[in-house]
Amino acid sequence: MNHSVPQGEIQAYLDTQSGQVMEASSNLAALGRRLVPARFRELTKLLCTRLVKPLALRKARSLSGDGREVRLHLGCGATALKEWINVDLFGTRANLYWDLRNPLPFPDHSVDAIFHEHFLEHLSYEEGMGFARECRRVLKSGGTIRIGVPDFGRYMLSYAGDGAFIQTMRPDRPTRLLALSEVVYRHGHRSMWDGETLCHILDEAGFHESRQKASGDSKLTPAPDTDHRKAESLYVEALG
Ligand SMILES: C[S@@+](CC[C@H](N)C(=O)[O-])C[C@H]1O[C@@H](n2cnc3c(N)ncnc32)[C@H](O)[C@@H]1O
C-alpha cells in the first residue's frame, strides 16, 4: 500500500471532479447551462422532453413513414449521425426528443437498425432490461442492434493488474480506485457492463447471435462507432 500520497491531493482531486457531469453540447444546451443551475439541468431536460412528447410522437411517425429505411441512433448526445434518426432528451443534437425509459414511439418490427453508444450505462439494470425489450419489439427480424458501452470488465482487470488501461483512460488520479469509481458513479452512470452481461441481457430480450465485436467491426456500413469512444469501449452486436 502506498501511503506517500501528498497531503491535500485527494481534496484537490475532489475539487476538480465536483460538478463534472457529461453534457451534450448544442446551442440550446449552452443556453440551458447559462440559465439553469447545474443541479436542476437533468430534471429540466426530462420535463421539457415530457412537454414536447405530443410533437415527438407526430415527428416519429413522419420520420419513419412511407416504407423508408429506419435506423435509430439512441442517446445520441452531441453526435448526430447522418441518415439515422438521432434520439435523445430535449436540449441535445437529437432530431427526436424522447425519454428512452418510455416505450419507443415506433410500431413493432418497423426499424432496420439500432445503435447506441455510451447510453445504456445511464439506465439502471431494470430500465436497461425494459429498454432492450423495447429495442427488440421495434427491430425487424434480421435487423441489427449495435451497442457500445464503457468496458468495465477491462477497468477491473486493469485495477487488479498493471493499471495501464486506467492510467491511459483516467490519468494521474490519486488512486486506481478513485479512477474506477468515476466510471461507476460519475457522468450520471447507473449501471456497469462487460461483454458477457451485455450479450446475456440481449439474449434474454429475444435477440439472436449476440457477439462482442471490435470497434469498427460491424454488419452496419459504415460502422457507426465514434472514434473518441474507441479506446474505452466494448461493442456487442445482435440480430432481431
Ligand atoms: C454520455 S452521453 C453519450 C452521447 C453519445 N452517444 C456519445 O457517445 O457521445 C449519454 C446520453 O444519454 C442521454 N440520456 C440519458 N438518459 C436518457 C433518457 N432517459 N432518455 C434519452 N436520453 C437519455 C443523455 O442526454 C446523453 O446525451
Coordinates of N, CA and C and ligand atoms in Angstrom, one line a residue:
M1 N 0.9 -1.2 0.0 CA 0.0 0.0 0.0 C 0.9 1.3 0.0
N2 N 0.6 2.2 -0.9 CA 1.4 3.4 -1.0 C 0.8 4.5 -0.1
H3 N 1.5 4.8 1.0 CA 1.0 5.9 1.9 C 1.6 7.2 1.7
S4 N 2.4 7.3 0.5 CA 3.1 8.6 0.3 C 2.4 9.6 -0.5
V5 N 1.1 9.5 -0.6 CA 0.3 10.5 -1.3 C 0.4 11.9 -0.6
P6 N 0.8 12.9 -1.4 CA 1.0 14.2 -0.8 C -0.3 14.7 -0.1
Q7 N -0.1 15.4 1.0 CA -1.2 16.0 1.7 C -2.1 16.9 0.8
G8 N -3.4 16.7 0.9 CA -4.3 17.6 0.1 C -4.5 17.1 -1.3
E9 N -3.9 16.0 -1.7 CA -4.1 15.6 -3.1 C -5.5 15.1 -3.4
I10 N -6.0 14.4 -2.4 CA -7.4 13.8 -2.6 C -8.4 15.0 -2.7
Q11 N -8.2 16.0 -1.7 CA -9.2 17.1 -1.7 C -9.1 17.9 -3.1
A12 N -7.9 18.1 -3.5 CA -7.7 18.8 -4.8 C -8.4 18.0 -5.9
Y13 N -8.2 16.7 -5.9 CA -8.9 15.8 -6.9 C -10.4 16.0 -6.9
L14 N -10.9 15.9 -5.6 CA -12.4 16.0 -5.5 C -12.9 17.4 -6.0
D15 N -12.1 18.4 -5.8 CA -12.5 19.7 -6.2 C -12.6 19.8 -7.8
T16 N -11.6 19.1 -8.4 CA -11.7 19.1 -9.9 C -12.8 18.3 -10.4
Q17 N -13.2 17.3 -9.7 CA -14.3 16.4 -10.1 C -15.7 16.9 -9.9
S18 N -15.9 17.8 -8.9 CA -17.2 18.1 -8.5 C -17.9 18.9 -9.6
G19 N -19.1 18.6 -9.9 CA -19.9 19.3 -10.9 C -19.6 18.8 -12.3
Q20 N -18.7 17.8 -12.5 CA -18.4 17.4 -13.8 C -19.4 16.3 -14.3
V21 N -20.4 16.8 -14.9 CA -21.4 15.8 -15.5 C -21.3 16.0 -17.0
M22 N -21.2 14.8 -17.7 CA -21.1 14.8 -19.1 C -22.3 15.4 -19.7
E23 N -22.2 16.5 -20.5 CA -23.4 17.0 -21.1 C -23.3 17.2 -22.6
A24 N -24.3 16.9 -23.3 CA -24.3 17.1 -24.8 C -24.2 18.6 -25.1
S25 N -23.5 18.9 -26.1 CA -23.4 20.4 -26.4 C -24.1 20.7 -27.7
S26 N -24.9 21.7 -27.6 CA -25.6 22.3 -28.8 C -25.9 23.7 -28.3
N27 N -26.4 24.6 -29.2 CA -26.6 26.0 -28.8 C -27.7 26.0 -27.7
L28 N -28.7 25.1 -27.8 CA -29.7 25.0 -26.8 C -29.1 24.6 -25.5
A29 N -28.2 23.6 -25.5 CA -27.6 23.1 -24.3 C -26.8 24.2 -23.7
A30 N -26.0 25.0 -24.5 CA -25.2 26.1 -24.0 C -26.1 27.2 -23.3
L31 N -27.2 27.5 -23.9 CA -28.2 28.4 -23.3 C -28.7 27.9 -22.0
G32 N -29.1 26.6 -22.0 CA -29.6 25.9 -20.8 C -28.6 26.0 -19.7
R33 N -27.3 25.8 -20.0 CA -26.3 25.8 -19.0 C -26.2 27.2 -18.3
R34 N -26.4 28.3 -19.2 CA -26.4 29.6 -18.6 C -27.6 29.9 -17.7
L35 N -28.7 29.4 -18.1 CA -30.0 29.7 -17.5 C -30.3 28.8 -16.3
V36 N -29.9 27.6 -16.4 CA -30.4 26.6 -15.3 C -29.3 26.1 -14.5
P37 N -29.4 26.3 -13.1 CA -28.3 25.8 -12.2 C -28.1 24.3 -12.4
A38 N -26.8 23.9 -12.3 CA -26.4 22.5 -12.6 C -27.3 21.5 -12.0
R39 N -27.7 21.7 -10.7 CA -28.5 20.6 -10.1 C -29.9 20.4 -10.6
F40 N -30.4 21.4 -11.4 CA -31.7 21.2 -12.0 C -31.7 20.9 -13.5
R41 N -30.5 20.7 -14.0 CA -30.4 20.5 -15.5 C -31.0 19.2 -16.0
E42 N -30.7 18.1 -15.3 CA -31.3 16.8 -15.8 C -32.8 16.8 -15.7
L43 N -33.3 17.4 -14.6 CA -34.7 17.4 -14.4 C -35.4 18.3 -15.4
T44 N -34.7 19.4 -15.7 CA -35.3 20.4 -16.7 C -35.3 19.7 -18.1
K45 N -34.3 18.9 -18.5 CA -34.3 18.2 -19.8 C -35.4 17.2 -19.8
L46 N -35.6 16.5 -18.7 CA -36.7 15.5 -18.7 C -38.0 16.1 -18.7
L47 N -38.2 17.2 -18.0 CA -39.5 17.9 -18.0 C -39.8 18.5 -19.4
C48 N -38.8 19.1 -20.1 CA -39.0 19.7 -21.4 C -39.3 18.5 -22.4
T49 N -38.6 17.4 -22.2 CA -38.9 16.3 -23.1 C -40.3 15.8 -23.0
R50 N -40.8 15.8 -21.7 CA -42.2 15.3 -21.5 C -43.2 16.3 -22.1
L51 N -42.8 17.6 -22.0 CA -43.7 18.7 -22.5 C -43.9 18.5 -24.1
V52 N -42.8 18.2 -24.7 CA -42.9 18.1 -26.2 C -43.3 16.7 -26.7
K53 N -43.7 15.8 -25.8 CA -44.0 14.5 -26.2 C -45.0 14.4 -27.3
P54 N -46.1 15.1 -27.3 CA -47.1 15.0 -28.4 C -46.5 15.4 -29.7
L55 N -45.6 16.4 -29.8 CA -44.9 16.8 -31.0 C -44.0 15.6 -31.5
A56 N -43.3 15.1 -30.5 CA -42.3 14.0 -30.8 C -43.0 12.8 -31.4
L57 N -44.2 12.5 -30.8 CA -45.0 11.3 -31.4 C -45.3 11.6 -32.9
R58 N -45.7 12.8 -33.2 CA -46.0 13.1 -34.6 C -44.8 13.0 -35.4
K59 N -43.7 13.6 -34.9 CA -42.4 13.6 -35.6 C -41.9 12.2 -35.9
A60 N -42.1 11.3 -34.9 CA -41.6 9.9 -35.1 C -42.4 9.3 -36.2
R61 N -43.7 9.6 -36.3 CA -44.5 9.0 -37.4 C -44.0 9.5 -38.7
S62 N -43.7 10.8 -38.8 CA -43.3 11.4 -40.1 C -41.9 10.9 -40.5
L63 N -41.0 10.7 -39.5 CA -39.6 10.3 -39.8 C -39.6 8.8 -40.3
S64 N -40.6 8.0 -39.9 CA -40.5 6.6 -40.1 C -41.5 6.1 -41.1
G65 N -42.3 7.0 -41.7 CA -43.4 6.5 -42.6 C -42.9 6.2 -44.0
D66 N -43.8 5.9 -44.9 CA -43.5 5.7 -46.3 C -42.6 4.5 -46.6
G67 N -42.5 3.6 -45.8 CA -41.7 2.4 -46.0 C -40.2 2.7 -46.2
R68 N -39.7 3.8 -45.7 CA -38.3 4.1 -45.9 C -37.4 3.4 -44.8
E69 N -36.1 3.2 -45.1 CA -35.3 2.5 -44.1 C -35.2 3.4 -42.8
V70 N -35.4 2.7 -41.7 CA -35.3 3.4 -40.4 C -34.2 2.9 -39.6
R71 N -33.2 3.8 -39.2 CA -32.1 3.5 -38.4 C -32.2 4.4 -37.1
L72 N -32.2 3.8 -36.0 CA -32.3 4.6 -34.7 C -31.0 4.7 -34.0
H73 N -30.5 6.0 -33.8 CA -29.3 6.2 -33.0 C -29.8 6.8 -31.7
L74 N -29.8 6.0 -30.7 CA -30.5 6.3 -29.4 C -29.5 6.9 -28.4
G75 N -29.9 7.9 -27.6 CA -29.0 8.5 -26.7 C -27.8 9.2 -27.4
C76 N -28.1 9.9 -28.5 CA -27.0 10.4 -29.4 C -26.2 11.5 -28.8
G77 N -26.7 12.3 -27.8 CA -26.0 13.4 -27.2 C -25.6 14.4 -28.3
A78 N -24.3 14.7 -28.4 CA -23.9 15.7 -29.3 C -23.5 15.1 -30.7
T79 N -23.7 13.8 -30.8 CA -23.2 13.1 -32.1 C -24.5 12.8 -32.9
A80 N -24.8 13.6 -33.9 CA -25.9 13.4 -34.8 C -25.4 12.7 -36.0
L81 N -25.8 11.4 -36.2 CA -25.3 10.6 -37.4 C -26.2 10.9 -38.6
K82 N -25.6 11.1 -39.7 CA -26.4 11.3 -41.0 C -27.1 10.0 -41.3
E83 N -28.3 10.2 -41.8 CA -29.2 9.1 -42.3 C -29.6 8.2 -41.1
W84 N -29.5 8.6 -39.9 CA -30.0 8.0 -38.7 C -31.0 8.9 -38.1
I85 N -32.0 8.4 -37.4 CA -32.9 9.2 -36.6 C -32.2 9.3 -35.2
N86 N -31.7 10.5 -34.9 CA -31.0 10.7 -33.6 C -31.9 11.0 -32.5
V87 N -31.9 10.2 -31.5 CA -32.9 10.4 -30.4 C -32.2 10.6 -29.1
D88 N -32.7 11.6 -28.3 CA -32.1 11.9 -27.0 C -33.1 12.9 -26.3
L89 N -32.7 13.3 -25.1 CA -33.6 14.3 -24.4 C -33.5 15.7 -25.0
F90 N -34.5 16.5 -24.7 CA -34.6 17.9 -25.1 C -33.2 18.6 -24.7
G91 N -32.8 19.4 -25.7 CA -31.6 20.2 -25.4 C -30.3 19.6 -26.0
T92 N -30.4 18.4 -26.7 CA -29.3 17.8 -27.3 C -29.4 18.0 -28.8
R93 N -28.5 17.3 -29.5 CA -28.5 17.4 -31.0 C -29.5 16.5 -31.7
A94 N -30.3 15.9 -30.9 CA -31.3 14.9 -31.4 C -32.2 15.5 -32.4
N95 N -32.7 14.7 -33.4 CA -33.8 15.2 -34.2 C -35.2 14.7 -33.7
L96 N -35.1 13.8 -32.7 CA -36.3 13.4 -32.0 C -36.0 13.4 -30.5
Y97 N -36.8 14.2 -29.7 CA -36.6 14.3 -28.3 C -37.5 13.2 -27.7
W98 N -36.9 12.3 -26.9 CA -37.7 11.2 -26.3 C -37.0 10.7 -25.1
D99 N -37.7 10.5 -24.0 CA -37.2 9.8 -22.8 C -37.2 8.3 -23.1
L100 N -36.0 7.8 -23.2 CA -35.8 6.4 -23.7 C -36.2 5.4 -22.6
R101 N -36.6 5.9 -21.4 CA -37.2 4.9 -20.4 C -38.6 4.6 -20.7
N102 N -39.2 5.4 -21.7 CA -40.6 5.1 -22.1 C -40.6 4.2 -23.3
P103 N -41.7 3.6 -23.6 CA -41.8 2.8 -24.9 C -41.4 3.6 -26.1
L104 N -40.7 3.0 -27.0 CA -40.2 3.7 -28.2 C -41.4 4.0 -29.1
P105 N -41.4 5.2 -29.7 CA -42.6 5.7 -30.5 C -42.6 5.1 -31.9
F106 N -42.4 3.8 -32.0 CA -42.4 3.2 -33.3 C -43.1 1.8 -33.3
P107 N -43.8 1.5 -34.4 CA -44.5 0.2 -34.3 C -43.6 -1.0 -34.2
D108 N -44.2 -2.2 -33.9 CA -43.5 -3.4 -33.8 C -42.8 -3.7 -35.2
H109 N -41.6 -4.2 -35.1 CA -40.8 -4.7 -36.3 C -40.8 -3.7 -37.5
S110 N -40.6 -2.4 -37.1 CA -40.6 -1.4 -38.1 C -39.2 -0.7 -38.4
V111 N -38.2 -1.2 -37.6 CA -36.9 -0.5 -37.6 C -35.9 -1.4 -38.2
D112 N -35.0 -0.9 -39.0 CA -34.0 -1.7 -39.7 C -32.7 -1.9 -38.9
A113 N -32.3 -0.9 -38.1 CA -31.1 -0.9 -37.3 C -31.2 0.0 -36.1
I114 N -30.5 -0.4 -35.1 CA -30.5 0.4 -33.8 C -29.0 0.5 -33.4
F115 N -28.6 1.7 -33.0 CA -27.3 1.8 -32.4 C -27.3 2.7 -31.2
H116 N -26.6 2.3 -30.2 CA -26.4 3.3 -29.1 C -25.1 3.1 -28.5
E117 N -24.4 4.1 -28.1 CA -23.1 4.1 -27.6 C -23.0 5.0 -26.4
H118 N -22.4 4.5 -25.3 CA -22.3 5.2 -24.1 C -23.6 5.8 -23.6
F119 N -24.7 5.0 -23.8 CA -26.0 5.4 -23.3 C -26.5 4.4 -22.3
L120 N -26.4 3.1 -22.5 CA -27.0 2.1 -21.7 C -26.6 2.3 -20.2
E121 N -25.4 2.7 -20.0 CA -24.9 2.8 -18.6 C -25.6 4.0 -17.8
H122 N -26.4 4.7 -18.6 CA -27.2 5.8 -17.9 C -28.5 5.3 -17.4
L123 N -28.8 4.0 -17.7 CA -30.1 3.4 -17.2 C -29.7 2.4 -16.1
S124 N -30.6 2.2 -15.1 CA -30.5 1.2 -14.1 C -30.6 -0.2 -14.9
Y125 N -30.2 -1.3 -14.2 CA -30.4 -2.6 -14.9 C -31.8 -2.9 -15.2
E126 N -32.7 -2.5 -14.3 CA -34.2 -2.7 -14.6 C -34.6 -2.0 -15.8
E127 N -34.2 -0.7 -15.9 CA -34.6 0.2 -17.0 C -33.9 -0.4 -18.3
G128 N -32.7 -0.8 -18.1 CA -31.9 -1.4 -19.3 C -32.6 -2.6 -19.9
M129 N -33.1 -3.5 -19.0 CA -33.8 -4.7 -19.5 C -35.1 -4.3 -20.2
G130 N -35.9 -3.4 -19.7 CA -37.1 -2.9 -20.4 C -36.7 -2.3 -21.7
F131 N -35.7 -1.5 -21.7 CA -35.2 -0.8 -22.9 C -34.8 -1.8 -24.0
A132 N -34.1 -2.8 -23.5 CA -33.6 -3.9 -24.5 C -34.9 -4.6 -25.1
R133 N -35.9 -4.8 -24.3 CA -37.1 -5.5 -24.8 C -37.8 -4.5 -25.8
E134 N -37.8 -3.3 -25.5 CA -38.4 -2.3 -26.5 C -37.6 -2.3 -27.8
C135 N -36.3 -2.3 -27.7 CA -35.5 -2.3 -28.9 C -35.8 -3.6 -29.7
R136 N -36.0 -4.7 -29.0 CA -36.3 -6.0 -29.7 C -37.7 -5.8 -30.4
R137 N -38.6 -5.2 -29.7 CA -40.0 -5.1 -30.2 C -40.0 -4.3 -31.5
V138 N -39.3 -3.2 -31.6 CA -39.4 -2.4 -32.8 C -38.4 -2.9 -33.9
L139 N -37.4 -3.7 -33.6 CA -36.4 -4.1 -34.6 C -37.0 -5.2 -35.5
K140 N -36.8 -5.0 -36.8 CA -37.3 -6.1 -37.8 C -36.5 -7.4 -37.5
S141 N -37.1 -8.5 -37.9 CA -36.5 -9.7 -37.8 C -35.3 -9.7 -38.7
G142 N -34.1 -10.0 -38.3 CA -32.9 -10.0 -39.1 C -32.2 -8.6 -39.1
G143 N -32.9 -7.6 -38.4 CA -32.2 -6.3 -38.3 C -31.1 -6.3 -37.3
T144 N -30.2 -5.3 -37.3 CA -29.0 -5.3 -36.4 C -29.2 -4.3 -35.3
I145 N -28.8 -4.8 -34.1 CA -28.6 -3.8 -33.0 C -27.1 -3.8 -32.6
R146 N -26.6 -2.6 -32.5 CA -25.2 -2.5 -32.1 C -25.1 -1.6 -30.8
I147 N -24.4 -2.0 -29.8 CA -24.3 -1.3 -28.6 C -22.9 -1.1 -28.2
G148 N -22.5 0.1 -27.8 CA -21.2 0.4 -27.2 C -21.3 0.9 -25.8
V149 N -20.5 0.4 -24.9 CA -20.5 0.8 -23.5 C -19.1 0.9 -23.0
P150 N -18.9 1.7 -21.9 CA -17.5 1.6 -21.3 C -17.2 0.2 -20.9
D151 N -16.0 -0.3 -21.1 CA -15.7 -1.7 -20.9 C -15.3 -1.8 -19.4
F152 N -16.3 -2.0 -18.5 CA -16.0 -2.0 -17.1 C -15.1 -3.3 -16.7
G153 N -15.3 -4.4 -17.5 CA -14.5 -5.6 -17.2 C -13.0 -5.3 -17.4
R154 N -12.7 -4.5 -18.4 CA -11.3 -4.1 -18.7 C -10.8 -3.2 -17.6
Y155 N -11.6 -2.3 -17.1 CA -11.2 -1.4 -16.0 C -10.9 -2.3 -14.7
M156 N -11.7 -3.3 -14.5 CA -11.5 -4.2 -13.3 C -10.2 -5.0 -13.5
L157 N -10.0 -5.5 -14.7 CA -8.7 -6.3 -14.9 C -7.5 -5.3 -14.7
S158 N -7.7 -4.1 -15.2 CA -6.6 -3.2 -15.0 C -6.3 -2.8 -13.6
Y159 N -7.4 -2.7 -12.8 CA -7.3 -2.4 -11.4 C -6.5 -3.5 -10.7
A160 N -6.9 -4.7 -11.0 CA -6.2 -5.9 -10.4 C -4.9 -6.2 -11.0
G161 N -4.6 -5.6 -12.2 CA -3.3 -5.9 -12.9 C -2.3 -4.7 -12.8
D162 N -1.9 -4.3 -14.0 CA -0.8 -3.3 -14.0 C -1.3 -1.9 -14.0
G163 N -2.6 -1.7 -14.1 CA -3.1 -0.3 -14.0 C -2.9 0.5 -15.3
A164 N -2.4 -0.1 -16.4 CA -2.0 0.7 -17.5 C -3.3 1.3 -18.2
F165 N -4.3 0.5 -18.4 CA -5.5 0.9 -19.0 C -6.2 2.1 -18.3
I166 N -6.2 1.9 -16.9 CA -6.8 3.0 -16.1 C -6.0 4.3 -16.3
Q167 N -4.7 4.1 -16.3 CA -3.8 5.3 -16.4 C -4.0 6.0 -17.7
T168 N -4.2 5.2 -18.8 CA -4.4 5.8 -20.1 C -5.8 6.5 -20.2
M169 N -6.8 5.8 -19.6 CA -8.2 6.4 -19.7 C -8.4 7.6 -18.8
R170 N -7.9 7.4 -17.6 CA -8.1 8.4 -16.5 C -6.8 8.7 -15.8
P171 N -5.9 9.4 -16.4 CA -4.6 9.5 -15.9 C -4.4 10.3 -14.6
D172 N -3.5 9.9 -13.8 CA -3.0 10.6 -12.7 C -4.0 10.9 -11.6
R173 N -5.0 10.0 -11.4 CA -5.9 10.1 -10.3 C -5.0 9.6 -9.1
P174 N -5.4 10.1 -7.8 CA -4.6 9.8 -6.7 C -4.5 8.3 -6.5
T175 N -5.6 7.5 -6.7 CA -5.5 6.0 -6.6 C -6.3 5.4 -7.8
R176 N -6.0 4.2 -8.1 CA -6.8 3.5 -9.1 C -8.3 3.4 -8.8
L177 N -8.5 3.2 -7.5 CA -9.9 3.0 -7.1 C -10.7 4.3 -7.4
L178 N -10.1 5.5 -7.2 CA -10.8 6.7 -7.4 C -11.1 6.8 -8.9
A179 N -10.2 6.4 -9.8 CA -10.4 6.4 -11.2 C -11.6 5.5 -11.6
L180 N -11.6 4.3 -11.0 CA -12.6 3.3 -11.2 C -14.0 3.8 -10.8
S181 N -14.0 4.5 -9.6 CA -15.3 5.0 -9.1 C -15.9 6.1 -10.0
E182 N -15.0 6.8 -10.7 CA -15.6 7.8 -11.7 C -16.4 7.1 -12.7
V183 N -15.9 5.9 -13.2 CA -16.7 5.2 -14.2 C -18.0 4.7 -13.6
V184 N -18.0 4.4 -12.4 CA -19.3 3.8 -11.7 C -20.2 4.9 -11.4
Y185 N -19.7 6.0 -10.7 CA -20.6 6.9 -10.1 C -20.8 8.3 -10.8
R186 N -19.9 8.6 -11.6 CA -20.0 10.0 -12.2 C -20.6 9.9 -13.6
H187 N -20.8 11.1 -14.2 CA -21.4 11.2 -15.6 C -22.8 10.8 -15.6
G188 N -23.5 10.6 -14.5 CA -24.9 10.1 -14.5 C -25.0 8.6 -14.7
H189 N -23.9 7.9 -14.5 CA -23.9 6.4 -14.8 C -24.7 5.7 -13.7
R190 N -25.5 4.7 -14.1 CA -26.3 3.9 -13.2 C -26.1 2.4 -13.3
S191 N -25.4 2.0 -14.3 CA -25.1 0.5 -14.4 C -23.7 0.4 -15.1
M192 N -23.1 -0.8 -14.9 CA -21.8 -1.1 -15.5 C -21.9 -2.3 -16.3
W193 N -21.1 -2.4 -17.3 CA -21.3 -3.5 -18.3 C -19.9 -4.2 -18.7
D194 N -20.1 -5.5 -18.9 CA -19.0 -6.2 -19.6 C -19.7 -7.0 -20.8
G195 N -18.8 -7.6 -21.6 CA -19.4 -8.3 -22.8 C -20.4 -9.4 -22.4
E196 N -20.0 -10.1 -21.4 CA -20.9 -11.3 -21.0 C -22.3 -10.8 -20.6
T197 N -22.3 -9.8 -19.8 CA -23.6 -9.3 -19.2 C -24.4 -8.7 -20.3
L198 N -23.8 -7.9 -21.2 CA -24.5 -7.3 -22.3 C -25.1 -8.3 -23.3
C199 N -24.3 -9.3 -23.6 CA -24.8 -10.4 -24.5 C -26.0 -11.1 -23.8
H200 N -25.8 -11.3 -22.5 CA -26.9 -12.0 -21.7 C -28.2 -11.3 -21.8
I201 N -28.1 -10.0 -21.5 CA -29.4 -9.2 -21.5 C -30.0 -9.1 -22.9
L202 N -29.2 -9.1 -23.9 CA -29.7 -9.1 -25.3 C -30.4 -10.4 -25.6
D203 N -29.8 -11.5 -25.2 CA -30.4 -12.9 -25.4 C -31.7 -12.9 -24.7
E204 N -31.7 -12.5 -23.5 CA -32.9 -12.5 -22.7 C -34.1 -11.7 -23.3
A205 N -33.7 -10.6 -23.9 CA -34.7 -9.7 -24.5 C -35.2 -10.3 -25.9
G206 N -34.6 -11.4 -26.3 CA -35.1 -12.0 -27.5 C -34.3 -11.8 -28.8
F207 N -33.1 -11.2 -28.6 CA -32.2 -11.0 -29.8 C -31.5 -12.3 -30.1
H208 N -30.9 -12.4 -31.3 CA -30.2 -13.7 -31.6 C -28.7 -13.3 -31.9
E209 N -27.9 -14.3 -31.8 CA -26.5 -14.3 -32.2 C -25.7 -13.1 -31.6
S210 N -26.0 -12.8 -30.4 CA -25.2 -11.6 -29.8 C -23.7 -12.0 -29.6
R211 N -22.9 -11.1 -30.1 CA -21.4 -11.3 -30.1 C -20.7 -10.0 -29.7
Q212 N -19.6 -10.2 -29.0 CA -18.8 -9.0 -28.7 C -18.0 -8.7 -30.0
K213 N -17.8 -7.4 -30.3 CA -17.2 -7.0 -31.6 C -16.1 -6.0 -31.3
A214 N -15.1 -5.9 -32.1 CA -14.2 -4.8 -32.0 C -14.8 -3.5 -32.6
S215 N -14.2 -2.4 -32.1 CA -14.7 -1.1 -32.7 C -14.5 -1.1 -34.2
G216 N -15.5 -0.7 -34.9 CA -15.4 -0.7 -36.4 C -15.8 -2.0 -37.1
D217 N -15.9 -3.1 -36.3 CA -16.3 -4.4 -36.9 C -17.8 -4.5 -36.8
S218 N -18.5 -4.3 -37.9 CA -20.0 -4.3 -37.8 C -20.6 -4.7 -39.1
K219 N -21.8 -5.3 -39.0 CA -22.6 -5.6 -40.1 C -23.1 -4.3 -40.7
L220 N -23.2 -3.2 -39.9 CA -23.7 -1.9 -40.4 C -22.6 -1.2 -41.2
T221 N -23.0 -0.7 -42.3 CA -22.0 0.0 -43.1 C -22.4 1.5 -43.4
P222 N -21.6 2.5 -43.1 CA -20.4 2.3 -42.3 C -20.7 2.0 -40.9
A223 N -19.7 1.5 -40.2 CA -19.9 1.2 -38.7 C -20.1 2.6 -38.1
P224 N -21.1 2.7 -37.2 CA -21.5 4.0 -36.7 C -20.6 4.4 -35.5
D225 N -19.7 3.6 -35.0 CA -18.9 3.9 -33.8 C -18.2 5.3 -33.9
T226 N -18.1 6.0 -32.8 CA -17.3 7.2 -32.9 C -15.9 7.0 -32.4
D227 N -15.0 7.7 -33.1 CA -13.5 7.4 -32.9 C -13.2 7.7 -31.4
H228 N -13.7 8.8 -30.8 CA -13.2 9.1 -29.5 C -13.7 8.1 -28.4
R229 N -14.6 7.2 -28.8 CA -15.1 6.2 -27.8 C -14.3 4.9 -27.9
K230 N -13.5 4.8 -29.0 CA -12.9 3.5 -29.3 C -12.1 2.9 -28.1
A231 N -11.2 3.8 -27.5 CA -10.2 3.2 -26.6 C -10.9 2.7 -25.3
E232 N -12.1 3.2 -24.9 CA -12.7 2.8 -23.6 C -13.8 1.8 -23.8
S233 N -14.2 1.5 -25.0 CA -15.5 0.8 -25.2 C -15.4 -0.6 -25.6
L234 N -16.4 -1.4 -25.2 CA -16.6 -2.7 -25.9 C -17.9 -2.5 -26.7
Y235 N -18.0 -3.3 -27.7 CA -19.2 -3.3 -28.6 C -19.8 -4.7 -28.6
V236 N -21.1 -4.7 -28.7 CA -21.8 -6.0 -28.9 C -22.8 -5.8 -30.0
E237 N -23.0 -6.8 -30.8 CA -23.9 -6.7 -31.9 C -24.8 -8.0 -31.9
A238 N -26.1 -7.8 -32.2 CA -27.0 -8.9 -32.2 C -28.0 -8.7 -33.3
L239 N -28.8 -9.7 -33.6 CA -29.8 -9.6 -34.7 C -31.2 -9.8 -34.1
G240 N -32.2 -9.1 -34.7 CA -33.6 -9.2 -34.3 C -34.2 -10.5 -34.7
Ligands
LIG1 C1 -22.5 10.0 -22.3 S1 -23.8 10.7 -23.3 C2 -23.4 9.8 -24.8 C3 -23.8 10.6 -26.0 C4 -23.2 9.9 -27.3 N1 -23.9 8.7 -27.6 C5 -21.7 9.7 -27.3 O1 -21.3 8.6 -27.2 O2 -21.0 10.7 -27.2 C6 -25.3 9.9 -22.7 C7 -26.5 10.5 -23.4 O3 -27.7 9.8 -22.9 C8 -28.7 10.7 -22.8 N2 -29.7 10.2 -21.9 C9 -29.6 9.8 -20.6 N3 -30.8 9.4 -20.1 C10 -31.7 9.5 -21.1 C11 -33.1 9.1 -21.3 N4 -33.8 8.7 -20.2 N5 -33.7 9.3 -22.5 C12 -33.0 9.7 -23.5 N6 -31.6 10.1 -23.5 C13 -31.0 9.9 -22.3 C14 -28.1 11.9 -22.3 O4 -28.9 13.1 -22.6 C15 -26.8 11.9 -23.1 O5 -26.8 12.7 -24.3

